[in-house]
Amino acid sequence: MIRNLSEEHSLISNWVSELRDVQVQSDRLRFRRNLERIGEVAAYEISKELPWVTREVQTPLGVHGSKVLEEQPIIATILRAGLAMHQGVLNYFDKADNTFVSAYRKHREDGGFDIVLDYVSSPSIQDRILIISDPMLATGTSLAKTIVALQHLGKPAKTYIIAAIASRQGIEYLQDAIGEELNLWCGDIDETLDENGYIIPGLGDAGDLAFGEKLQH
Ligand SMILES: O=c1cc[nH]c(=O)[nH]1
């Protein structure tokens, strides 16, 4: 299931528009906060699909059968661009377990790049609800590598992916690579990727906009 939240004319479209806008995106605090807000709303939307149970809660004046999440999800992100969105998801699933993966583009002399994944910190994901946030689903290769790496830690009950902007090509790549139904919640879908694997029109480099420029490997 692919949910393009921009089609629902919600506040998410406003925030994605600010992420894209060169006049606004240079304000790093606002850029990070917009990613965080998208993470928060996506977490809320996904929460409507998760299993709930009724638990008796003692109030000062009586007992109430309250609906509560059956279990907390595991929320995962890919360093470093994913951090702000991850914080948004964690703001709402505030008791969640967390998975961190580092992945970066190692540039080759021929102009291409390979995804190097060298750090995974995670609990077992066996039978758990897994929510992975990755703000820019561009080629889909880092997400696919992350999902494959996490498969060594168990088989999740269900995996959700949250992105601010996804490319059509990345969605198709990921659908083929993971070999199961893709559950993607994204702020918008763009049609084009350039030769450097950047989403066009996209927003630029989300990690640099959130945290500042880095040296290239
Ligand atoms: O367009 C893109 C692609 C990958 N990562 C980004 O930050 N932007």
Short mmCIF file of N, CA and C in Angstrom, two decimals, residues 33-146:
data_model
loop_
_atom_site.label_atom_id
_atom_site.label_comp_id
_atom_site.label_asym_id
_atom_site.label_seq_id
_atom_site.Cartn_x
_atom_site.Cartn_y
_atom_site.Cartn_z
N ARG A 33 12.49 20.69 11.94
CA ARG A 33 11.17 20.61 12.60
C ARG A 33 10.09 20.14 11.63
N ASN A 34 10.21 20.58 10.36
CA ASN A 34 9.23 20.10 9.37
C ASN A 34 9.37 18.60 9.16
N LEU A 35 10.60 18.10 9.09
CA LEU A 35 10.77 16.64 8.98
C LEU A 35 10.20 15.95 10.21
N GLU A 36 10.44 16.56 11.36
CA GLU A 36 9.96 15.97 12.62
C GLU A 36 8.42 15.93 12.62
N ARG A 37 7.81 17.05 12.15
CA ARG A 37 6.34 17.09 12.14
C ARG A 37 5.76 16.05 11.20
N ILE A 38 6.42 15.84 10.05
CA ILE A 38 5.93 14.81 9.12
C ILE A 38 6.04 13.44 9.80
N GLY A 39 7.14 13.22 10.52
CA GLY A 39 7.29 11.96 11.27
C GLY A 39 6.19 11.80 12.30
N GLU A 40 5.84 12.89 12.97
CA GLU A 40 4.79 12.82 14.00
C GLU A 40 3.44 12.44 13.39
N VAL A 41 3.08 13.13 12.31
CA VAL A 41 1.75 12.87 11.71
C VAL A 41 1.72 11.49 11.07
N ALA A 42 2.81 11.09 10.43
CA ALA A 42 2.84 9.74 9.83
C ALA A 42 2.70 8.69 10.93
N ALA A 43 3.36 8.92 12.07
CA ALA A 43 3.26 7.97 13.19
C ALA A 43 1.80 7.89 13.66
N TYR A 44 1.15 9.02 13.75
CA TYR A 44 -0.25 9.05 14.18
C TYR A 44 -1.13 8.28 13.19
N GLU A 45 -0.90 8.52 11.89
CA GLU A 45 -1.70 7.83 10.86
C GLU A 45 -1.47 6.32 10.94
N ILE A 46 -0.20 5.92 11.07
CA ILE A 46 0.11 4.48 11.13
C ILE A 46 -0.50 3.87 12.40
N SER A 47 -0.54 4.66 13.48
CA SER A 47 -1.06 4.11 14.75
C SER A 47 -2.50 3.62 14.59
N LYS A 48 -3.25 4.21 13.65
CA LYS A 48 -4.65 3.81 13.45
C LYS A 48 -4.76 2.38 12.93
N GLU A 49 -3.65 1.89 12.35
CA GLU A 49 -3.67 0.53 11.77
C GLU A 49 -3.16 -0.52 12.74
N LEU A 50 -2.58 -0.11 13.85
CA LEU A 50 -1.90 -1.08 14.72
C LEU A 50 -2.89 -1.75 15.67
N PRO A 51 -2.56 -2.94 16.14
CA PRO A 51 -3.48 -3.65 17.04
C PRO A 51 -3.60 -2.95 18.40
N TRP A 52 -4.82 -2.85 18.88
CA TRP A 52 -5.11 -2.24 20.18
C TRP A 52 -5.75 -3.27 21.10
N VAL A 53 -5.58 -3.08 22.37
CA VAL A 53 -6.27 -3.93 23.34
C VAL A 53 -6.97 -3.02 24.35
N THR A 54 -7.93 -3.58 25.07
CA THR A 54 -8.60 -2.79 26.11
C THR A 54 -7.93 -3.10 27.44
N ARG A 55 -7.57 -2.04 28.15
CA ARG A 55 -6.92 -2.22 29.45
C ARG A 55 -7.70 -1.43 30.49
N GLU A 56 -7.88 -2.04 31.64
CA GLU A 56 -8.61 -1.33 32.70
C GLU A 56 -7.70 -0.32 33.36
N VAL A 57 -8.17 0.91 33.40
CA VAL A 57 -7.38 1.98 34.00
C VAL A 57 -8.14 2.50 35.21
N GLN A 58 -7.43 2.59 36.32
CA GLN A 58 -8.04 3.12 37.54
C GLN A 58 -7.95 4.64 37.52
N THR A 59 -9.08 5.30 37.46
CA THR A 59 -9.06 6.76 37.59
C THR A 59 -9.27 7.08 39.07
N PRO A 60 -9.17 8.33 39.47
CA PRO A 60 -9.44 8.64 40.89
C PRO A 60 -10.88 8.31 41.29
N LEU A 61 -11.80 8.22 40.27
CA LEU A 61 -13.23 8.06 40.59
C LEU A 61 -13.84 6.75 40.09
N GLY A 62 -13.07 5.93 39.46
CA GLY A 62 -13.63 4.68 38.95
C GLY A 62 -12.65 3.93 38.07
N VAL A 63 -13.21 3.02 37.28
CA VAL A 63 -12.38 2.20 36.40
C VAL A 63 -12.86 2.42 34.98
N HIS A 64 -11.91 2.56 34.06
CA HIS A 64 -12.29 2.75 32.67
C HIS A 64 -11.57 1.72 31.80
N GLY A 65 -12.32 1.12 30.86
CA GLY A 65 -11.70 0.21 29.89
C GLY A 65 -11.13 1.04 28.74
N SER A 66 -9.84 1.29 28.77
CA SER A 66 -9.22 2.18 27.77
C SER A 66 -8.56 1.37 26.67
N LYS A 67 -8.65 1.91 25.45
CA LYS A 67 -7.94 1.25 24.34
C LYS A 67 -6.49 1.71 24.35
N VAL A 68 -5.58 0.75 24.35
CA VAL A 68 -4.15 1.09 24.32
C VAL A 68 -3.47 0.22 23.27
N LEU A 69 -2.35 0.68 22.78
CA LEU A 69 -1.58 -0.11 21.81
C LEU A 69 -1.25 -1.47 22.39
N GLU A 70 -1.47 -2.53 21.60
CA GLU A 70 -1.15 -3.86 22.09
C GLU A 70 0.34 -3.99 22.40
N GLU A 71 1.15 -3.46 21.51
CA GLU A 71 2.60 -3.45 21.78
C GLU A 71 3.22 -2.25 21.09
N GLN A 72 4.32 -1.82 21.61
CA GLN A 72 5.04 -0.70 21.00
C GLN A 72 5.78 -1.19 19.76
N PRO A 73 5.87 -0.37 18.72
CA PRO A 73 6.64 -0.77 17.54
C PRO A 73 8.15 -0.61 17.79
N ILE A 74 8.91 -1.10 16.82
CA ILE A 74 10.33 -0.72 16.76
C ILE A 74 10.43 0.35 15.69
N ILE A 75 11.07 1.45 16.01
CA ILE A 75 11.22 2.49 14.99
C ILE A 75 12.70 2.57 14.60
N ALA A 76 12.92 2.60 13.30
CA ALA A 76 14.27 2.51 12.76
C ALA A 76 14.55 3.71 11.87
N THR A 77 15.81 4.10 11.82
CA THR A 77 16.17 5.12 10.86
C THR A 77 17.58 4.93 10.35
N ILE A 78 17.87 5.65 9.27
CA ILE A 78 19.18 5.54 8.64
C ILE A 78 19.91 6.86 8.88
N LEU A 79 21.08 6.76 9.51
CA LEU A 79 21.87 7.95 9.82
C LEU A 79 22.43 8.52 8.54
N ARG A 80 22.57 9.87 8.48
CA ARG A 80 22.20 10.82 9.49
C ARG A 80 20.92 11.56 9.13
N ALA A 81 20.57 11.52 7.82
CA ALA A 81 19.44 12.35 7.35
C ALA A 81 18.13 11.98 8.04
N GLY A 82 18.03 10.73 8.53
CA GLY A 82 16.76 10.28 9.10
C GLY A 82 16.50 10.78 10.51
N LEU A 83 17.50 11.41 11.14
CA LEU A 83 17.39 11.66 12.58
C LEU A 83 16.19 12.54 12.96
N ALA A 84 15.95 13.62 12.21
CA ALA A 84 14.87 14.54 12.61
C ALA A 84 13.51 13.86 12.47
N MET A 85 13.33 13.12 11.39
CA MET A 85 12.05 12.42 11.19
C MET A 85 11.88 11.32 12.25
N HIS A 86 12.98 10.66 12.57
CA HIS A 86 12.95 9.63 13.61
C HIS A 86 12.47 10.25 14.93
N GLN A 87 12.97 11.43 15.25
CA GLN A 87 12.57 12.08 16.50
C GLN A 87 11.06 12.32 16.50
N GLY A 88 10.51 12.69 15.32
CA GLY A 88 9.07 12.90 15.23
C GLY A 88 8.30 11.62 15.50
N VAL A 89 8.74 10.51 14.93
CA VAL A 89 8.06 9.23 15.15
C VAL A 89 8.17 8.85 16.63
N LEU A 90 9.35 9.10 17.20
CA LEU A 90 9.58 8.76 18.61
C LEU A 90 8.77 9.66 19.55
N ASN A 91 8.49 10.89 19.12
CA ASN A 91 7.66 11.78 19.96
C ASN A 91 6.29 11.16 20.20
N TYR A 92 5.78 10.43 19.19
CA TYR A 92 4.44 9.86 19.33
C TYR A 92 4.47 8.42 19.85
N PHE A 93 5.39 7.61 19.33
CA PHE A 93 5.55 6.25 19.90
C PHE A 93 6.65 6.37 20.95
N ASP A 94 6.32 7.03 22.07
CA ASP A 94 7.39 7.46 22.97
C ASP A 94 7.98 6.33 23.80
N LYS A 95 7.35 5.14 23.74
CA LYS A 95 7.93 4.00 24.47
C LYS A 95 8.53 2.99 23.50
N ALA A 96 8.69 3.37 22.25
CA ALA A 96 9.16 2.42 21.23
C ALA A 96 10.60 2.00 21.46
N ASP A 97 10.94 0.82 20.95
CA ASP A 97 12.35 0.43 20.84
C ASP A 97 12.90 1.05 19.56
N ASN A 98 14.21 1.19 19.51
CA ASN A 98 14.82 1.94 18.41
C ASN A 98 15.93 1.16 17.72
N THR A 99 15.98 1.35 16.41
CA THR A 99 17.04 0.75 15.58
C THR A 99 17.73 1.87 14.81
N PHE A 100 19.07 1.85 14.83
CA PHE A 100 19.82 2.83 14.04
C PHE A 100 20.74 2.09 13.07
N VAL A 101 20.75 2.58 11.85
CA VAL A 101 21.58 2.00 10.80
C VAL A 101 22.36 3.14 10.18
N SER A 102 23.66 2.91 9.93
CA SER A 102 24.38 3.94 9.18
C SER A 102 24.57 3.46 7.76
N ALA A 103 24.25 4.31 6.82
CA ALA A 103 24.46 3.97 5.41
C ALA A 103 24.89 5.24 4.70
N TYR A 104 25.85 5.15 3.84
CA TYR A 104 26.25 6.34 3.09
C TYR A 104 26.62 5.96 1.67
N ARG A 105 26.61 6.99 0.81
CA ARG A 105 26.96 6.79 -0.59
C ARG A 105 28.47 6.90 -0.74
N LYS A 106 29.14 5.80 -1.13
CA LYS A 106 30.58 5.87 -1.39
C LYS A 106 30.75 6.05 -2.90
N HIS A 107 31.29 7.21 -3.27
CA HIS A 107 31.35 7.57 -4.69
C HIS A 107 32.50 6.86 -5.38
N ARG A 108 32.21 6.32 -6.59
CA ARG A 108 33.23 5.63 -7.38
C ARG A 108 33.82 6.59 -8.40
N GLU A 109 35.00 6.17 -8.98
CA GLU A 109 35.64 7.06 -9.97
C GLU A 109 34.78 7.21 -11.23
N ASP A 110 33.94 6.20 -11.53
CA ASP A 110 33.12 6.30 -12.75
C ASP A 110 31.91 7.23 -12.54
N GLY A 111 31.82 7.87 -11.37
CA GLY A 111 30.73 8.81 -11.12
C GLY A 111 29.55 8.18 -10.40
N GLY A 112 29.52 6.86 -10.37
CA GLY A 112 28.42 6.18 -9.66
C GLY A 112 28.71 6.12 -8.16
N PHE A 113 27.87 5.42 -7.45
CA PHE A 113 28.14 5.25 -6.02
C PHE A 113 27.61 3.91 -5.54
N ASP A 114 28.24 3.41 -4.46
CA ASP A 114 27.75 2.22 -3.79
C ASP A 114 27.25 2.64 -2.41
N ILE A 115 26.28 1.91 -1.91
CA ILE A 115 25.80 2.19 -0.55
C ILE A 115 26.62 1.34 0.42
N VAL A 116 27.28 2.01 1.35
CA VAL A 116 28.05 1.29 2.37
C VAL A 116 27.26 1.35 3.67
N LEU A 117 27.00 0.18 4.21
CA LEU A 117 26.23 0.09 5.44
C LEU A 117 27.15 -0.54 6.47
N ASP A 118 27.51 0.19 7.52
CA ASP A 118 28.51 -0.42 8.42
C ASP A 118 28.17 -0.33 9.90
N TYR A 119 26.97 0.07 10.26
CA TYR A 119 26.64 0.11 11.69
C TYR A 119 25.16 -0.20 11.85
N VAL A 120 24.85 -1.19 12.65
CA VAL A 120 23.45 -1.51 12.95
C VAL A 120 23.34 -1.68 14.46
N SER A 121 22.46 -0.94 15.07
CA SER A 121 22.20 -1.08 16.50
C SER A 121 20.71 -1.30 16.65
N SER A 122 20.31 -2.52 17.08
CA SER A 122 18.89 -2.86 17.02
C SER A 122 18.56 -3.99 17.98
N PRO A 123 17.36 -3.99 18.53
CA PRO A 123 16.89 -5.21 19.21
C PRO A 123 16.44 -6.23 18.17
N SER A 124 16.03 -7.42 18.62
CA SER A 124 15.43 -8.39 17.69
C SER A 124 14.15 -7.77 17.10
N ILE A 125 13.95 -7.99 15.80
CA ILE A 125 12.72 -7.45 15.19
C ILE A 125 11.70 -8.56 14.92
N GLN A 126 12.00 -9.76 15.41
CA GLN A 126 11.11 -10.91 15.17
C GLN A 126 9.69 -10.60 15.67
N ASP A 127 8.74 -10.74 14.75
CA ASP A 127 7.30 -10.57 15.06
C ASP A 127 6.92 -9.18 15.55
N ARG A 128 7.79 -8.22 15.40
CA ARG A 128 7.48 -6.86 15.87
C ARG A 128 6.98 -6.00 14.69
N ILE A 129 6.26 -4.94 15.02
CA ILE A 129 5.92 -3.93 14.01
C ILE A 129 7.16 -3.05 13.84
N LEU A 130 7.61 -2.93 12.61
CA LEU A 130 8.82 -2.15 12.32
C LEU A 130 8.43 -0.93 11.48
N ILE A 131 8.84 0.25 11.94
CA ILE A 131 8.56 1.48 11.18
C ILE A 131 9.92 2.12 10.86
N ILE A 132 10.23 2.20 9.57
CA ILE A 132 11.53 2.76 9.16
C ILE A 132 11.29 4.14 8.56
N SER A 133 12.00 5.15 9.08
CA SER A 133 11.87 6.47 8.46
C SER A 133 13.13 6.81 7.69
N ASP A 134 12.92 7.29 6.48
CA ASP A 134 14.01 7.70 5.59
C ASP A 134 13.46 8.87 4.77
N PRO A 135 13.89 10.11 5.06
CA PRO A 135 13.19 11.25 4.46
C PRO A 135 13.16 11.25 2.94
N MET A 136 14.25 10.80 2.30
CA MET A 136 14.29 10.85 0.84
C MET A 136 14.43 9.44 0.29
N LEU A 137 13.34 8.88 -0.22
CA LEU A 137 13.41 7.57 -0.86
C LEU A 137 13.78 7.83 -2.33
N ALA A 138 15.08 7.84 -2.60
CA ALA A 138 15.56 8.25 -3.93
C ALA A 138 15.73 7.02 -4.83
N THR A 139 16.93 6.41 -4.82
CA THR A 139 17.10 5.19 -5.63
C THR A 139 16.46 3.98 -4.94
N GLY A 140 16.31 4.06 -3.63
CA GLY A 140 15.76 2.93 -2.87
C GLY A 140 16.83 1.95 -2.42
N THR A 141 18.10 2.17 -2.85
CA THR A 141 19.13 1.17 -2.55
C THR A 141 19.50 1.16 -1.07
N SER A 142 19.58 2.33 -0.43
CA SER A 142 19.97 2.29 0.99
C SER A 142 18.85 1.68 1.84
N LEU A 143 17.60 1.95 1.49
CA LEU A 143 16.50 1.33 2.23
C LEU A 143 16.48 -0.18 2.01
N ALA A 144 16.70 -0.59 0.76
CA ALA A 144 16.69 -2.03 0.47
C ALA A 144 17.81 -2.72 1.24
N LYS A 145 19.01 -2.09 1.26
CA LYS A 145 20.13 -2.69 2.00
C LYS A 145 19.84 -2.76 3.49
N THR A 146 19.20 -1.71 3.98
CA THR A 146 18.83 -1.68 5.40
C THR A 146 17.86 -2.81 5.73
#
